[in-house]
Structure formats: C-alpha cells, structure tokens
Short mmCIF file of C-alpha atoms and ligand atoms in Angstrom, two decimals:
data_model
loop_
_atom_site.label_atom_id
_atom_site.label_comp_id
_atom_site.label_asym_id
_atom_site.label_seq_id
_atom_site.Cartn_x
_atom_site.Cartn_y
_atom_site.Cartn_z
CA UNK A 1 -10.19 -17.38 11.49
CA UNK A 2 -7.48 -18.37 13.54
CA UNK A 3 -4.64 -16.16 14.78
CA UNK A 4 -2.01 -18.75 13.05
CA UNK A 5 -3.72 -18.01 9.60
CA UNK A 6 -0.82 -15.52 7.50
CA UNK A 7 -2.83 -13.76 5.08
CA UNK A 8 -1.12 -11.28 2.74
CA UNK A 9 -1.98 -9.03 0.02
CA UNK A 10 -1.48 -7.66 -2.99
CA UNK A 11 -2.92 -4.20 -4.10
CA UNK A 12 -2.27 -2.24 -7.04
CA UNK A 13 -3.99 1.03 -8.17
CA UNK A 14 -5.38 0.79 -11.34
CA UNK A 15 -3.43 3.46 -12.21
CA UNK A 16 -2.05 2.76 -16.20
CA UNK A 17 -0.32 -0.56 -17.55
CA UNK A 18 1.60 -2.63 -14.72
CA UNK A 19 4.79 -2.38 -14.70
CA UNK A 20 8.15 -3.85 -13.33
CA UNK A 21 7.09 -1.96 -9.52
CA UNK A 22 3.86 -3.51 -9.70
CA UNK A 23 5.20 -7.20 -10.48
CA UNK A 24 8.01 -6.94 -7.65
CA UNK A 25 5.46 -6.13 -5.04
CA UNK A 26 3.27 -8.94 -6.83
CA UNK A 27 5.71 -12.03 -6.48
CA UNK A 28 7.68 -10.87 -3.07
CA UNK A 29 3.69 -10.94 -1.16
CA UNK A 30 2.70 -14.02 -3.42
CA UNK A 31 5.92 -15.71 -2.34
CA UNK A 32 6.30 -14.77 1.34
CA UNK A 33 2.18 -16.01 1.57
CA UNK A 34 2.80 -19.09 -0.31
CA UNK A 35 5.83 -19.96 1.52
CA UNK A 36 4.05 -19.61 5.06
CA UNK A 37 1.21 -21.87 3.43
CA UNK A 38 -0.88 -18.66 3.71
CA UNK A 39 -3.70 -16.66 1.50
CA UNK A 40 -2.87 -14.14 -0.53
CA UNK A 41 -6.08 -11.37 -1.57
CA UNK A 42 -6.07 -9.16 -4.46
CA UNK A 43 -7.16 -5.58 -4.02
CA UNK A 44 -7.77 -3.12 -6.15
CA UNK A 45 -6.69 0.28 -4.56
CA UNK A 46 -9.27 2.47 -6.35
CA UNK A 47 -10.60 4.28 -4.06
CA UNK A 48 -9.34 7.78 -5.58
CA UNK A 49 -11.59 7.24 -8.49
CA UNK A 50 -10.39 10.61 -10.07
CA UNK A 51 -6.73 8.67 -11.07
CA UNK A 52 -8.57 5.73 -12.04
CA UNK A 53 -7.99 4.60 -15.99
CA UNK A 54 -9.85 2.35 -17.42
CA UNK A 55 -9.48 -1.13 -18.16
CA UNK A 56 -5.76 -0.64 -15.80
CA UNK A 57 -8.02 -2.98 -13.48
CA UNK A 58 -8.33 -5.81 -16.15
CA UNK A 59 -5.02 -5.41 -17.84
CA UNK A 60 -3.59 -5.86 -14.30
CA UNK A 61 -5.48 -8.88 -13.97
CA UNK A 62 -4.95 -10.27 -16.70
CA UNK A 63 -1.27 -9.73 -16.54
CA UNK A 64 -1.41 -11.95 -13.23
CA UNK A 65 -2.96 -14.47 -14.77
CA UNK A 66 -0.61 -14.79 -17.61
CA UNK A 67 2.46 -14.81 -14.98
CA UNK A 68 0.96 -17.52 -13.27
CA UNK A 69 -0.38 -15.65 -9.80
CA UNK A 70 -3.67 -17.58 -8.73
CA UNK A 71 -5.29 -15.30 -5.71
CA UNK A 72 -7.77 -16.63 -3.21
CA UNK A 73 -11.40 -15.24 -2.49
CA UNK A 74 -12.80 -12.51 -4.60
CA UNK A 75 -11.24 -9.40 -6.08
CA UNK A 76 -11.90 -6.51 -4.05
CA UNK A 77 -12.50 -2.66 -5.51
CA UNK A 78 -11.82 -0.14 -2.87
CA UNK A 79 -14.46 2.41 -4.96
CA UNK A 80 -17.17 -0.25 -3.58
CA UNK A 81 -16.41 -0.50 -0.33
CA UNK A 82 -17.75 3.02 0.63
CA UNK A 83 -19.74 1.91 3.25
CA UNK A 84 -17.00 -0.14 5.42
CA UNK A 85 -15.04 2.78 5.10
CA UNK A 86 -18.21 5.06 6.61
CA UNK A 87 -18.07 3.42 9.63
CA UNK A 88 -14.96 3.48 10.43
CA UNK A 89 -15.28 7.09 10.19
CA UNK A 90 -18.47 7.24 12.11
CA UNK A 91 -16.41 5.48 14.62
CA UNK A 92 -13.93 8.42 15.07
CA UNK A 93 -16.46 10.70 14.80
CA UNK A 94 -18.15 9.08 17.82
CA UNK A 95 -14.91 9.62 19.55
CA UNK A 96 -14.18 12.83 18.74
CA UNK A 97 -11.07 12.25 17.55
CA UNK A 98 -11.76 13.89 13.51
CA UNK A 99 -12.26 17.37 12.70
CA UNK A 100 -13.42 19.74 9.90
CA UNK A 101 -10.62 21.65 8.19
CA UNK A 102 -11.82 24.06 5.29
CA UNK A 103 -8.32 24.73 4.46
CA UNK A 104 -7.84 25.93 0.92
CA UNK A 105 -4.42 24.12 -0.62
CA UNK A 106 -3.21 27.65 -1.10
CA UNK A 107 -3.81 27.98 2.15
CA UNK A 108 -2.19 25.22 3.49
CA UNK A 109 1.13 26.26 0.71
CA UNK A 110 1.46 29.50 2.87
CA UNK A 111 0.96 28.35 6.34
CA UNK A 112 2.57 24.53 6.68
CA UNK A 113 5.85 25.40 4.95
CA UNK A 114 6.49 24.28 1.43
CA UNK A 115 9.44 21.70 2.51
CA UNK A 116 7.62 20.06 5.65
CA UNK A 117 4.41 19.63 4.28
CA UNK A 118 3.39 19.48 8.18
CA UNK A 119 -0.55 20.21 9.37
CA UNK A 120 -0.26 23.65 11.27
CA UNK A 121 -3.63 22.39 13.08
CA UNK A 122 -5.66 25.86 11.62
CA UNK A 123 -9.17 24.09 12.06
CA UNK A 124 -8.51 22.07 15.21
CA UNK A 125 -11.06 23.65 16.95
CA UNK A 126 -13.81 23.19 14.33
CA UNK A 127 -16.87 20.66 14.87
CA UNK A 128 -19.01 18.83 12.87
CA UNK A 129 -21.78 19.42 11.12
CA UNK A 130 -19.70 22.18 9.39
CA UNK A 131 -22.03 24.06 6.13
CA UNK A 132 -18.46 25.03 4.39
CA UNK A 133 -17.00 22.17 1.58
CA UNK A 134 -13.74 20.65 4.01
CA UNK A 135 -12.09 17.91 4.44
CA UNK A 136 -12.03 15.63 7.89
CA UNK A 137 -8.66 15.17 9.33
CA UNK A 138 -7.59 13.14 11.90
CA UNK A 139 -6.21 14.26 15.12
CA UNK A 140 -2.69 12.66 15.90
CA UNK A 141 -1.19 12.03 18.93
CA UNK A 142 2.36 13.57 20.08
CA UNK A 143 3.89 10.13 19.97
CA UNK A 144 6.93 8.65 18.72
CA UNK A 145 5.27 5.59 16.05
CA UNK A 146 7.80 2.79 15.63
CA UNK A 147 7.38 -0.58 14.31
CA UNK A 148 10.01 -3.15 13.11
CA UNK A 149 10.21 -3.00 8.98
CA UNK A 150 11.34 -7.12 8.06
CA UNK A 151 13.55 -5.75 5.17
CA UNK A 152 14.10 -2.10 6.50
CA UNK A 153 14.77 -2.19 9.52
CA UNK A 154 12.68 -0.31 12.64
CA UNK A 155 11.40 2.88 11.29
CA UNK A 156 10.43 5.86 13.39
CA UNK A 157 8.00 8.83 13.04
CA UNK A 158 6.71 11.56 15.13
CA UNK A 159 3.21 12.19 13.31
CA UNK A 160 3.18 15.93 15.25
CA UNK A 161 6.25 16.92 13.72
CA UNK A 162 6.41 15.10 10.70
CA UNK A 163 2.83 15.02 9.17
CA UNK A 164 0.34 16.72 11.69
CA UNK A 165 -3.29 15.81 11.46
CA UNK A 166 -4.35 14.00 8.26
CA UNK A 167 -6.95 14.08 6.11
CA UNK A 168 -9.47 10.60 6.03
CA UNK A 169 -11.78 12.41 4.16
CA UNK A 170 -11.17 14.51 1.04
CA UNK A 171 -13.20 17.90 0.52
CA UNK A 172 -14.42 16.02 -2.86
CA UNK A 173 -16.19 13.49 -0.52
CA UNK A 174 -13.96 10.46 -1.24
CA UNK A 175 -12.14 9.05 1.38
CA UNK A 176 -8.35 8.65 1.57
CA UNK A 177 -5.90 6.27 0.97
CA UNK A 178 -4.93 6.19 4.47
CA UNK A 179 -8.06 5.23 5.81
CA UNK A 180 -9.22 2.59 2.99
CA UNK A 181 -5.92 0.79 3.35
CA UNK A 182 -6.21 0.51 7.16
CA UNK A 183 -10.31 -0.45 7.32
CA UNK A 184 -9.43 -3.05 4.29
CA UNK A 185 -6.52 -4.95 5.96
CA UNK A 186 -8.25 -5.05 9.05
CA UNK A 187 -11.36 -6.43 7.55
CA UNK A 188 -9.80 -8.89 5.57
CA UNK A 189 -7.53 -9.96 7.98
CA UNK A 190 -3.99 -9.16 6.68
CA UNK A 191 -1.29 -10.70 8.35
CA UNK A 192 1.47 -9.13 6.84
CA UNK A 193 1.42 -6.65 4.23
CA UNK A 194 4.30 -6.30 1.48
CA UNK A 195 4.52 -3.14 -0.60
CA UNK A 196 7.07 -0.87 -2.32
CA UNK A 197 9.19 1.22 -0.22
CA UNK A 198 6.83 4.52 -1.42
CA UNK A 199 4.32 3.78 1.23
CA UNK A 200 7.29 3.30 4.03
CA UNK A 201 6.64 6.73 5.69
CA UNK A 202 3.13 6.37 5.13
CA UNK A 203 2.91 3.49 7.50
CA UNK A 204 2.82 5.27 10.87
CA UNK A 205 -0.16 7.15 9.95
CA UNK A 206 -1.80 3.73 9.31
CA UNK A 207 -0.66 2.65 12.32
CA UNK A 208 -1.87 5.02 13.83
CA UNK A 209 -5.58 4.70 12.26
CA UNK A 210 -4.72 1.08 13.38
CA UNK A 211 -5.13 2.10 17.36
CA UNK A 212 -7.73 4.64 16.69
CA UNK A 213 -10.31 2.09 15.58
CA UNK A 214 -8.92 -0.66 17.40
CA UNK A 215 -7.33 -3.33 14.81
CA UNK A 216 -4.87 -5.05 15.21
CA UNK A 217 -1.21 -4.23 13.49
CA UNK A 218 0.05 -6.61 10.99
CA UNK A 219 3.54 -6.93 9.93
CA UNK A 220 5.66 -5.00 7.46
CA UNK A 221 7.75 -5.70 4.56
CA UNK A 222 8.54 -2.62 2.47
CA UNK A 223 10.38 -2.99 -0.95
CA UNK A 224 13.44 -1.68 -2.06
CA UNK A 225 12.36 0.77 -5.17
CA UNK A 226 13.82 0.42 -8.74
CA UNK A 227 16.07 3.09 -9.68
CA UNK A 228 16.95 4.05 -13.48
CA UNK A 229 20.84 3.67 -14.14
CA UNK A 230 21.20 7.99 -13.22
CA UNK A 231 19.69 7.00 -9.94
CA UNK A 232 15.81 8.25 -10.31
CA UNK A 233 12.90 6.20 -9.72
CA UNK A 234 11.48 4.70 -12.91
CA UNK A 235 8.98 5.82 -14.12
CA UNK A 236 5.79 4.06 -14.84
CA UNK A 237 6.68 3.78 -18.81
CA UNK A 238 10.01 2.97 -18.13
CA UNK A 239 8.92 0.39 -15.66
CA UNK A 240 5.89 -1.18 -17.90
CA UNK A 241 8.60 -1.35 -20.78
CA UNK A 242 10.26 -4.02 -18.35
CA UNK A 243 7.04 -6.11 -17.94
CA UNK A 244 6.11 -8.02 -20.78
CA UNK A 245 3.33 -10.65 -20.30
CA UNK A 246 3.79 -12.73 -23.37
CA UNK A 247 7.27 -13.13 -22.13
CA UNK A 248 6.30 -14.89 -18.44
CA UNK A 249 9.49 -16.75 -17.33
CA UNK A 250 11.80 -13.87 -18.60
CA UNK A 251 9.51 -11.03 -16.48
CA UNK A 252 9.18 -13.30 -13.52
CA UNK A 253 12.92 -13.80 -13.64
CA UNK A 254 13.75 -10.05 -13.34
CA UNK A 255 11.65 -9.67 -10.58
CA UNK A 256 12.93 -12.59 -8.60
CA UNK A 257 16.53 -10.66 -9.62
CA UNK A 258 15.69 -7.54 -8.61
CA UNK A 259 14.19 -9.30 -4.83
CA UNK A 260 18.01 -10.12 -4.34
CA UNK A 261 16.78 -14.39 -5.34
CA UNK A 262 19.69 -15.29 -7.63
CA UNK A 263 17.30 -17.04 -10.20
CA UNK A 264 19.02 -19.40 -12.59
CA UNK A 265 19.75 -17.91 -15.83
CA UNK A 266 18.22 -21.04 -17.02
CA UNK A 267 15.30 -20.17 -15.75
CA UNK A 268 14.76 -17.42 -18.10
CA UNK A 269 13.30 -19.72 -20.95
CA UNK A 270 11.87 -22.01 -18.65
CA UNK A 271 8.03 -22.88 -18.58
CA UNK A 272 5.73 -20.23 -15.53
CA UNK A 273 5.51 -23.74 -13.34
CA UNK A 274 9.09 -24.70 -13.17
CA UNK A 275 10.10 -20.41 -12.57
CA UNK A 276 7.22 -20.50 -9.33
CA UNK A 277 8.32 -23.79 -8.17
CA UNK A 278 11.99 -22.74 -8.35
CA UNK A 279 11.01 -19.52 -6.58
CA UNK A 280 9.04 -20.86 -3.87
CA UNK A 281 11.74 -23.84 -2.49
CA UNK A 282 14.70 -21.37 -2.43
CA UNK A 283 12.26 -18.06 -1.30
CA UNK A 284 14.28 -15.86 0.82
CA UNK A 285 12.85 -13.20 2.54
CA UNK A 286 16.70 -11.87 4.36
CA UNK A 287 18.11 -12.24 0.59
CA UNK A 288 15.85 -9.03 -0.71
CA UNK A 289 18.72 -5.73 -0.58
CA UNK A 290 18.01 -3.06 1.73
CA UNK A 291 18.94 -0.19 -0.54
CA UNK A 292 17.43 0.98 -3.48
CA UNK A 293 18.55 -0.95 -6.70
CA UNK A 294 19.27 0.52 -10.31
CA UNK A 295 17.71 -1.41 -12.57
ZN1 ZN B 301 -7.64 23.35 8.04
#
C-alpha cells in the first residue's frame, strides 16, 4: 500500500432499517473517496451483537445497491473479527496500560456524577487475572487530545476530565466500540474517515487507542446531524421515513441537499447514473454546513 492511497469508509450498525443519517454518511465518504480516486470499504459495525437486528445487515446492503454505491473488497462484520481485536488488547495488556474494573453501573451512577459521566478511577489499582466478572478499561493520559475536524473545525478534549479511563472490554466479554473502530481502520488502512457528528466527542478516545497501539491517525470529517423542524435529532423512524429505495434519484437528492451540494431540482427524477455523475464533478467538501440542519 502506498502512503498516497486515500481509503475511506463507510460503517453502519445494523441497527434497524437505514435511514436518512445512514445515507448522508453513505454518499459524503463515497463522494470524498471517489473524488480523491480513492477506495471506499464497507463495514458492518456489529460488534455489540446484543443491538444487532436481523436482516438490518442485508436491508442496508441492499439499500446501497439500489442507490447506486458499488464498495471495493469484501464486506467486513465487526462480530467476526474477534480475534484482531484480541490482540490489540493483548498488546495493552503487555504494556500495562488496561486494568480490571468490577464496577457495578450502580456503582459507577453514585460515584462518577450523573451529569459528567467521568471514570472516578475506583479499580486503577487492580491487575489482571482478576476471578470477579469486570470490564477492562483503558488508562488515559492527562493530555489535552486535539486534532483538526475538515468540516468542524479543531476539536479539543481532556480524556482525564472529560471521560476518565474507558472501557475496551465489556463485563459481557464483547469488546467495545472504541476499540473495534480503532483496530479496524488501522487494519484496513483508512485514510480518512467520515461519520455523523454523534461520534465527534468520541474521537479523542480513538485517538487516543490510536497512540497506544501505535497506528497511525487518519483524518476526520464529522457530519452535521439532521434535526426535526422543533430542533431534536430524528429519530431513526423519522429518518428511515425519508429514505426510500425504490425512489433512488429523489433519496440521493436529499442527501446531496442536506451535505450543503445544491443538487438540481432536475435531478430529482433523473436516472442513479446521471444523480452520481452530477454529484461527483461539482463534490464539495467546504460546501457541507457546520451547524446542525433541520430537516
Ligand atoms: Zn471500576
């Protein structure tokens, strides 16, 4: 692989039916890949089996398809990639830099402070092998994580005082987002990743996983969110309601809208080709707003 190679991503959780959140996320990584003459991988972020529902995998495939979206390589499933995600935690382990925490959640309710949601660092001093169920967190750093957000802007975050150690390993044995997402774009070699503005404060911790096991940090584009007219985020229903895959041109059209694009109303009723090929000559990554946008 060379170092000029982009190679994006696109990773939904199989979740329930995609909806208009999903399809944003789709066609702003497809386009920013496509326009760089990039790859672009399709992931499927299961690796919290217990929220899997079925078929979501397949209907969000399928739903791709029908829009037009052609992926390189192989699907991935996070719920298979167990192993990769072992190492990396052998890896810390080796290092010392994970600990046991047997933390109940009422526990953690009464002593981290129901607004900060903040790690008190109760089990810190706890080693492996530990008989008790727990979870492994990771031990952060007191540093100040910033990076440089292409749409938002630089973002900063202390993980001491804004998140505290994290878990990488759940008490019900499966591992966490955090460290799937961070041992998968490493090992596929993500360039850039493009996501919905949810994960935004999320992203230092990855970073931060990021130096721990050595990878290197790709770029970051994080979406504005949809709001409903009253100013909430939409809710998946409300947002699936806005996706409809027998209507390609018209879906693909308000997600290029909502992306700040200024898509021809023409382009509404036009055929999937002509919509991508419209999309991909007048692509512009400094057009997407900043703010969150009511639908
Ligand atoms: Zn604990």
């Amino acid at each position: 692989m060379t170092n000029s190679l982009y190679r994006g991503r696109f990773a939904p959780s199989p979740t329930g039916d995609p909806h208009l959140g999903t399809l944003i996320a789709a066609v702003a990584s497809y386009l920013q890949a496509r326009s760089k003459s990039g790859e672009w991988l399709l992931r499927i972020e299961d690796v919290d089996t217990t929220r899997r529902v079925t078929g979501s995998d397949s209907a969000i495939m399928s739903t791709l398809e029908r829009l037009g979206f052609e992926w390189d390589q192989e699907v991935t499933w996070q719920s298979r990639r167990t192993e990769q995600y072992q190492q990396a935690l052998e890896q810390l382990m080796a290092e010392e830099r994970v600990f046991p925490c047997t933390c109940s959640r009422k526990l953690l309710a009464q002593t981290a402070g129901e607004i900060s949601g903040v790690y008190p660092g109760t089990c810190r001093s706890n080693r492996l092998p530990l008989a008790h169920p727990h979870a492994i967190r990771l031990r952060v750093d007191d540093i100040m994580i910033h990076f440089d957000d292409a749409v938002s802007g630089e973002y900063r975050q202390s993980l001491v005082d804004e998140c505290g150690d994290f878990v990488i390993k759940r008490r019900d044995g499966l591992f966490a987002y955090q460290l799937a997402v961070v041992v998968d774009d490493a090992l596929q070699g993500i360039t850039e990743v493009v996501r919905g503005a949810d994960l935004l404060d999320s992203t230092p911790r990855q970073i931060f996983l990021q130096r721990c096991l050595g990878y290197s940090q790709p770029d970051y584009v994080h979406l504005p969110l949809i709001l409903d007219p009253q100013g909430r985020k939409l809710s998946k229903s409300e947002g699936a309601a806005e996706l409809n895959a027998d209507k390609p041109a018209a879906s693909l059209h308000k997600a290029l809208a909502h992306l700040g694009q200024q898509p021809p109303l023409a382009l509404m009723h036009a055929g999937v080709t002509d919509i991508w090929q419209w999309a991909l000559e007048n692509w512009e990554i400094g057009k997407i707003p900043t703010t969150h946008a009511a639908w």
